[in-house]
mmCIF file of C-alpha atoms in Angstrom:
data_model
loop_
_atom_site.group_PDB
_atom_site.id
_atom_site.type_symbol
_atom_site.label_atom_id
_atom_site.label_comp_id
_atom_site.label_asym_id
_atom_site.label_seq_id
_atom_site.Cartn_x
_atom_site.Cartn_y
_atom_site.Cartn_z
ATOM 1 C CA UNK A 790 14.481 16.842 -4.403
ATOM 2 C CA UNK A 791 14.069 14.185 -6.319
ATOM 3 C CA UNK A 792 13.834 10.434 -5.376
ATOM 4 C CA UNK A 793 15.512 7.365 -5.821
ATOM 5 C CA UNK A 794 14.650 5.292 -8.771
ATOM 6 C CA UNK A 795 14.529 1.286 -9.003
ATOM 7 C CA UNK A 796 12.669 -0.461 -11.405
ATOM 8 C CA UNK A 797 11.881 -4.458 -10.479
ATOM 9 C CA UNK A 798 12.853 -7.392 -12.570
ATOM 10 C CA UNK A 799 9.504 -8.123 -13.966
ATOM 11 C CA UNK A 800 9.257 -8.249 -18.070
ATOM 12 C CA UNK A 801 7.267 -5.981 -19.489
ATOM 13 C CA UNK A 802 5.803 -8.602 -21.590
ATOM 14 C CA UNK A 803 3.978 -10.269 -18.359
ATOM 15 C CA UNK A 804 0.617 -10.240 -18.171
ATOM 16 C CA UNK A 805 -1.304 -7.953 -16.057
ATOM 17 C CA UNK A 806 -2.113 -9.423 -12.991
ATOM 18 C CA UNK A 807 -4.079 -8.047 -9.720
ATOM 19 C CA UNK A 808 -1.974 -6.365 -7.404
ATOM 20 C CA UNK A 809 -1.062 -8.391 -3.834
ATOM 21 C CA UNK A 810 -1.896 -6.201 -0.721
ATOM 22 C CA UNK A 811 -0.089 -7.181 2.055
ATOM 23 C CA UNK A 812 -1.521 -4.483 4.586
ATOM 24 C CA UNK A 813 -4.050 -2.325 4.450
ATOM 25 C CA UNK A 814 -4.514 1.084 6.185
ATOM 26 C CA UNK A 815 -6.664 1.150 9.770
ATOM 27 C CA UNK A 816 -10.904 0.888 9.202
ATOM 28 C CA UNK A 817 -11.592 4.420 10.099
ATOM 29 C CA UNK A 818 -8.839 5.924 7.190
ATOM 30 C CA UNK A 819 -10.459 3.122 4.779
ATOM 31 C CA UNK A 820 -14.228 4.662 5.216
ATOM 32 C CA UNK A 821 -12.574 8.139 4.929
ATOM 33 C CA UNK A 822 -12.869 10.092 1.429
ATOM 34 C CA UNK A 823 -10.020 10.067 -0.954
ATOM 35 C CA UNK A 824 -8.762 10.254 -4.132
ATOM 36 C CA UNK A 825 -5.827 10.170 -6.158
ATOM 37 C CA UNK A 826 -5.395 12.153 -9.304
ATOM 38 C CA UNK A 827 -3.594 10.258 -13.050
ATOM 39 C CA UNK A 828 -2.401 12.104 -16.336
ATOM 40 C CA UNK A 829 -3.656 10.171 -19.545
ATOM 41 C CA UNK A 830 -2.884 11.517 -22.781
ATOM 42 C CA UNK A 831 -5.555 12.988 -24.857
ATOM 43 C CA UNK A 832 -6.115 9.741 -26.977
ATOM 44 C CA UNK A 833 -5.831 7.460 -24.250
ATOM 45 C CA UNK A 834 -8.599 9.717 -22.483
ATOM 46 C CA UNK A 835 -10.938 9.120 -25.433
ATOM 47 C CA UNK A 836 -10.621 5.191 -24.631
ATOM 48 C CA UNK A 837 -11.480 5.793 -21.311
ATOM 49 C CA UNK A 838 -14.455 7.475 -22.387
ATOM 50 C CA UNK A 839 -15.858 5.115 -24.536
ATOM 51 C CA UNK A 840 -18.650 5.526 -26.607
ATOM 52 C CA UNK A 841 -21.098 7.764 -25.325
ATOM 53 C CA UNK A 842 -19.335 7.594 -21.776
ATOM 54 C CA UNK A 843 -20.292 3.866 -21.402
ATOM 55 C CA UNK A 844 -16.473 2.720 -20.514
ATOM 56 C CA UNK A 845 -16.423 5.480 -17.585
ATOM 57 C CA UNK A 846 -19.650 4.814 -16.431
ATOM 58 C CA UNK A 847 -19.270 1.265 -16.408
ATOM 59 C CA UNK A 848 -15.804 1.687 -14.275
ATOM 60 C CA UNK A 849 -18.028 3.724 -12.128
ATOM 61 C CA UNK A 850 -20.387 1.109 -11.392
ATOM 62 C CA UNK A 851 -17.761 -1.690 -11.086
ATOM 63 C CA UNK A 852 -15.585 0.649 -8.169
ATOM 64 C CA UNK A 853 -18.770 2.974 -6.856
ATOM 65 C CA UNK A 854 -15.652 5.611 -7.042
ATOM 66 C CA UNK A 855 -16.437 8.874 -9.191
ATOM 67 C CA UNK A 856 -14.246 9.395 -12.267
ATOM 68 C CA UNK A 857 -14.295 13.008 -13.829
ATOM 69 C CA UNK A 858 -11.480 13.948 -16.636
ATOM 70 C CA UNK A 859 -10.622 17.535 -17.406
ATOM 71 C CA UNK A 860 -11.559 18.536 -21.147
ATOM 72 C CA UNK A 861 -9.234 17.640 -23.979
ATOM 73 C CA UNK A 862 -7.532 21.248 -23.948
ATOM 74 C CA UNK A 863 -7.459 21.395 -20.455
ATOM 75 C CA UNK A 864 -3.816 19.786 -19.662
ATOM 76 C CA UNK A 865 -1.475 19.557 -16.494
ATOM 77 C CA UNK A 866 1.184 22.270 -17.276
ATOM 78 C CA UNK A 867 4.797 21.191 -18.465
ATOM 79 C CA UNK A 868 2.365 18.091 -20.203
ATOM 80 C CA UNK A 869 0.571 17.645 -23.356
ATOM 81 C CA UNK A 870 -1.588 15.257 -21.117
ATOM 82 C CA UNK A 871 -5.157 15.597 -19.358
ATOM 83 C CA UNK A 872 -6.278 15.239 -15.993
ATOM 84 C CA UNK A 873 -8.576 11.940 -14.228
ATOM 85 C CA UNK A 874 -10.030 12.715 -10.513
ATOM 86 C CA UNK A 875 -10.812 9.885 -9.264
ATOM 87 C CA UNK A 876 -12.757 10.232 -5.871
ATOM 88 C CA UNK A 877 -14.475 7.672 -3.209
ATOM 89 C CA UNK A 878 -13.260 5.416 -0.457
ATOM 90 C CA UNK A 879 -9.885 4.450 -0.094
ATOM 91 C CA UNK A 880 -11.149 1.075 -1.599
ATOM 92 C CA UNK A 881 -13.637 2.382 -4.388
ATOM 93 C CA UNK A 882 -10.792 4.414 -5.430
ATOM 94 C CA UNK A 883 -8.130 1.962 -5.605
ATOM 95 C CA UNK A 884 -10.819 -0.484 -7.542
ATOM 96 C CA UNK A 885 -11.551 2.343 -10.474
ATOM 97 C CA UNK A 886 -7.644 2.949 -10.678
ATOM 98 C CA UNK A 887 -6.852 -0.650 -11.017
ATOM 99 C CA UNK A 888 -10.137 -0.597 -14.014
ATOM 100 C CA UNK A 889 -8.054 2.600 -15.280
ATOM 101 C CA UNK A 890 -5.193 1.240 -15.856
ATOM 102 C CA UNK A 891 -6.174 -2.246 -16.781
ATOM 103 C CA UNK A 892 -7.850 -0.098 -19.735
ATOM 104 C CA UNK A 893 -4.554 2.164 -20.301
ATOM 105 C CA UNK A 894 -2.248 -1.365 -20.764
ATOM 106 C CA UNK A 895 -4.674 -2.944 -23.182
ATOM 107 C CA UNK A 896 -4.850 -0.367 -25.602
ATOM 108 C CA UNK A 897 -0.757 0.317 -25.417
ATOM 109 C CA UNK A 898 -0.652 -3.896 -25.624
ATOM 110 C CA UNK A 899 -2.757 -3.456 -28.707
ATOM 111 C CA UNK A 900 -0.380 -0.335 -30.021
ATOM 112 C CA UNK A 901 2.673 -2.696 -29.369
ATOM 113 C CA UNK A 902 3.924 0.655 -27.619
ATOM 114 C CA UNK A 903 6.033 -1.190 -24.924
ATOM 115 C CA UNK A 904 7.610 1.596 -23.375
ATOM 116 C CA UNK A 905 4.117 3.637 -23.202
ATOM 117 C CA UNK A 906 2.395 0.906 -20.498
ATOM 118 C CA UNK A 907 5.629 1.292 -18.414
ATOM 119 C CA UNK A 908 5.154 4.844 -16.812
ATOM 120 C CA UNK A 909 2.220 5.803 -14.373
ATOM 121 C CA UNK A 910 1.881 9.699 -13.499
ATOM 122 C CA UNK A 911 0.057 10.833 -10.311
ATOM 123 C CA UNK A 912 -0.432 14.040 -9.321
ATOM 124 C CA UNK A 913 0.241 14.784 -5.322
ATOM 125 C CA UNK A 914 0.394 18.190 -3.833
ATOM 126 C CA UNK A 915 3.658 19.647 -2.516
ATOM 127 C CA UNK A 916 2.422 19.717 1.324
ATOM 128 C CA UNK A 917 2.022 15.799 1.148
ATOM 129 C CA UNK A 918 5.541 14.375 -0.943
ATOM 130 C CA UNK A 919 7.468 14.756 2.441
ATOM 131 C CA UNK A 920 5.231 12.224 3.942
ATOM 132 C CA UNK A 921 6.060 9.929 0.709
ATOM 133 C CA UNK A 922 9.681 10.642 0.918
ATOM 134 C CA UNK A 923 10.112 10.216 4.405
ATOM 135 C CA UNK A 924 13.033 11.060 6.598
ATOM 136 C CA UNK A 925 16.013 10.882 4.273
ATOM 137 C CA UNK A 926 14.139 9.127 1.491
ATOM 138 C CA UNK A 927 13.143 5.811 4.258
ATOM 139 C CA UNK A 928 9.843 5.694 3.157
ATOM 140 C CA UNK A 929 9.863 6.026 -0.517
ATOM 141 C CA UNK A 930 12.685 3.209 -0.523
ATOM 142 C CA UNK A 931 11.054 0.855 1.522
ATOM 143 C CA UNK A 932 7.763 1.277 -0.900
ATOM 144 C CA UNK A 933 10.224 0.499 -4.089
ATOM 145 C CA UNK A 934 11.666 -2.033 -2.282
ATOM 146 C CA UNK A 935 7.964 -3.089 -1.156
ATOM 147 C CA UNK A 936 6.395 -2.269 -4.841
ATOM 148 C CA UNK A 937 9.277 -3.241 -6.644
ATOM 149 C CA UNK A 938 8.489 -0.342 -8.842
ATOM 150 C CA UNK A 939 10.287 2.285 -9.855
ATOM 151 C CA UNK A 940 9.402 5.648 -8.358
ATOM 152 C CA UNK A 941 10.473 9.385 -8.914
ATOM 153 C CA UNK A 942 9.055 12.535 -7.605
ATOM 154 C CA UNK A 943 9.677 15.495 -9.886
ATOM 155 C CA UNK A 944 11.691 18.636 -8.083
ATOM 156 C CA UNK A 945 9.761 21.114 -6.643
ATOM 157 C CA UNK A 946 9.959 24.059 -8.428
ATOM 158 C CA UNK A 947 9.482 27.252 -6.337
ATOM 159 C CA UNK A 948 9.388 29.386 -9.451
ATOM 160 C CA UNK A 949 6.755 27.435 -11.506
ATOM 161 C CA UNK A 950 3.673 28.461 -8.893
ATOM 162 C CA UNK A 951 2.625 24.720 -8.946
ATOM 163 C CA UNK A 952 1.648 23.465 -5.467
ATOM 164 C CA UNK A 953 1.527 20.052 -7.109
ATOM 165 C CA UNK A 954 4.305 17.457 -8.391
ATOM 166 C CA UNK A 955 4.335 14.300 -10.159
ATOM 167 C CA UNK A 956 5.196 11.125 -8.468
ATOM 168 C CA UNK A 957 6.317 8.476 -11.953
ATOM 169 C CA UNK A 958 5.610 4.860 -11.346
ATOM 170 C CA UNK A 959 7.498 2.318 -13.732
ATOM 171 C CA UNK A 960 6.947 -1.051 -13.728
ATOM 172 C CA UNK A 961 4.645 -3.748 -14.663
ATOM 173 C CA UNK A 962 1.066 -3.449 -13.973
ATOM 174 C CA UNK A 963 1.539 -5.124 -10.596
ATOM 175 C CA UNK A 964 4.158 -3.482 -9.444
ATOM 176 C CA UNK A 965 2.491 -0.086 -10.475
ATOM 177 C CA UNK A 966 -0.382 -0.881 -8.393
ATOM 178 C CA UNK A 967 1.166 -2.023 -5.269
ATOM 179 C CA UNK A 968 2.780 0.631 -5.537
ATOM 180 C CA UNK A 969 0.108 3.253 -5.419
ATOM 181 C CA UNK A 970 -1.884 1.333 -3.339
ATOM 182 C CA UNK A 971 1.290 2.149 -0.713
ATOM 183 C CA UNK A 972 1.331 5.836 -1.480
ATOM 184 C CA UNK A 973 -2.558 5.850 -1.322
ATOM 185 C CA UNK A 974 -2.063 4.380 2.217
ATOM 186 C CA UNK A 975 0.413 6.949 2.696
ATOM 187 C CA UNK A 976 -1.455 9.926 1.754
ATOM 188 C CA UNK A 977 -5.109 8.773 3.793
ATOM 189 C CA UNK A 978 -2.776 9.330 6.497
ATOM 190 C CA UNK A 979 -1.730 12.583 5.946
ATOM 191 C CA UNK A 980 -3.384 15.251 7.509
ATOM 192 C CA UNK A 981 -1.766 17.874 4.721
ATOM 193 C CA UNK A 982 -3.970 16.029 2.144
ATOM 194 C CA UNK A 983 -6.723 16.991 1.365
ATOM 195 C CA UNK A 984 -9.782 14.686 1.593
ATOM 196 C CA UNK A 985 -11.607 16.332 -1.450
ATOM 197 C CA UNK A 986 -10.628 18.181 -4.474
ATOM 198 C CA UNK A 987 -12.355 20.994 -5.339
ATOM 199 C CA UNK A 988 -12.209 22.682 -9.297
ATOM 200 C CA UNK A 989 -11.080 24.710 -10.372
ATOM 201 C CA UNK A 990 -7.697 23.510 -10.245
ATOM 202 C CA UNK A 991 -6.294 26.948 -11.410
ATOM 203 C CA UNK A 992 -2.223 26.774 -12.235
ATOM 204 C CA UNK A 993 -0.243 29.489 -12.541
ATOM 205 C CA UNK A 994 0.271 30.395 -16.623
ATOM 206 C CA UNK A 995 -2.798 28.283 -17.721
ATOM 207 C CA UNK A 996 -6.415 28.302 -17.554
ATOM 208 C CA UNK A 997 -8.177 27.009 -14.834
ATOM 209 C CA UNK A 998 -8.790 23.605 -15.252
ATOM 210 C CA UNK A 999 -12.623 22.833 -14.772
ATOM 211 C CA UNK A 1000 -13.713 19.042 -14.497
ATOM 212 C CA UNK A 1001 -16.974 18.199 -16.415
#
């Protein structure tokens, strides 16, 4: 199943600005650990990096959240693109995304790659896109209506072996991150996701993906 698709009116030539959070989930899902997991591509992985790791570990300080990417061969199948775990509180978590992709849009800005800044990929396990979809797609359109984002969920494929799918964000970068900071919400509530990820992430076809 896939899901509806609306992207908001926002130009793509705005200015990143800090996400507006009108609601936030209860204290006692906030304290609980989360995490949320983002395909990069393998250059754009390298910028997150930084030299000697000092870009990561600085985003690590700024959000307390732990960052770990999978290595540069290590790639989410159907993808050319690698894998960042980002782990914490449902705040730290939210604060090293927001670092993440503040990072991601400046170097696209500076590679005048318009379209690249425009897409968001997040990986979600199959057990846990119902409760994003909601009862005939109710929740996923109030969150684009919400968001103003556009957001898709890739069909499950039953004969790939994948338990996961990607959930596409489009939009500027405030719309992107209101609109994870709704599925984030979603998901804390969820009692099919899980609270930690453990590696190997081992897909069916590939290696198993080991985070360093």
């Amino acid at each position: 199943m896939e899901s509806p698709e609306l992207h908001g009116d926002s130009s793509p030539e705005d200015p990143p600005r800090r996400s507006q959070r009108p609601r936030s989930p209860i204290l006692d899902d906030k304290e609980k650990h989360t995490h949320v997991r983002l395909l990069v591509s393998n250059a754009m992985a390298g910028s997150i990096i930084g030299k000697g790791g000092s870009t990561i570990n600085d985003f690590q300080t700024q959000s307390a959240a732990r960052i770990q990417l999978s290595r540069n061969h290590e790639i989410f199948p159907g993808t050319s693109d690698r894998i960042i775990l980002i782990s914490g509180t449902f705040d730290e978590v939210l604060k090293a995304t927001e670092l993440i992709l503040e990072k991601i849009l400046s170097e696209v800005e500076d590679g005048n790659d318009v379209e690249g800044r425009t897409k968001v990929k997040l990986i979600v396990p199959n057990s846990s896109c119902g409760a994003i979809i909601g009862k005939g797609g109710s929740t996923i359109k109030s969150f684009i209506e919400e968001s103003r984002a556009g957001i898709k969920i890739s069909p499950q494929d039953d004969n790939s072996g994948l338990n996961d799918r990607l959930v596409t964000l489009a939009g500027s970068f405030e719309e992107q991150m209101h609109a994870i900071f709704l599925i984030l919400s979603k998901l804390i509530e969820d009692p099919h996701y899980p609270q930690k990820v453990n590696s190997p992430f081992t897909y069916s076809g590939v290696y198993p993906i080991y985070f360093c």
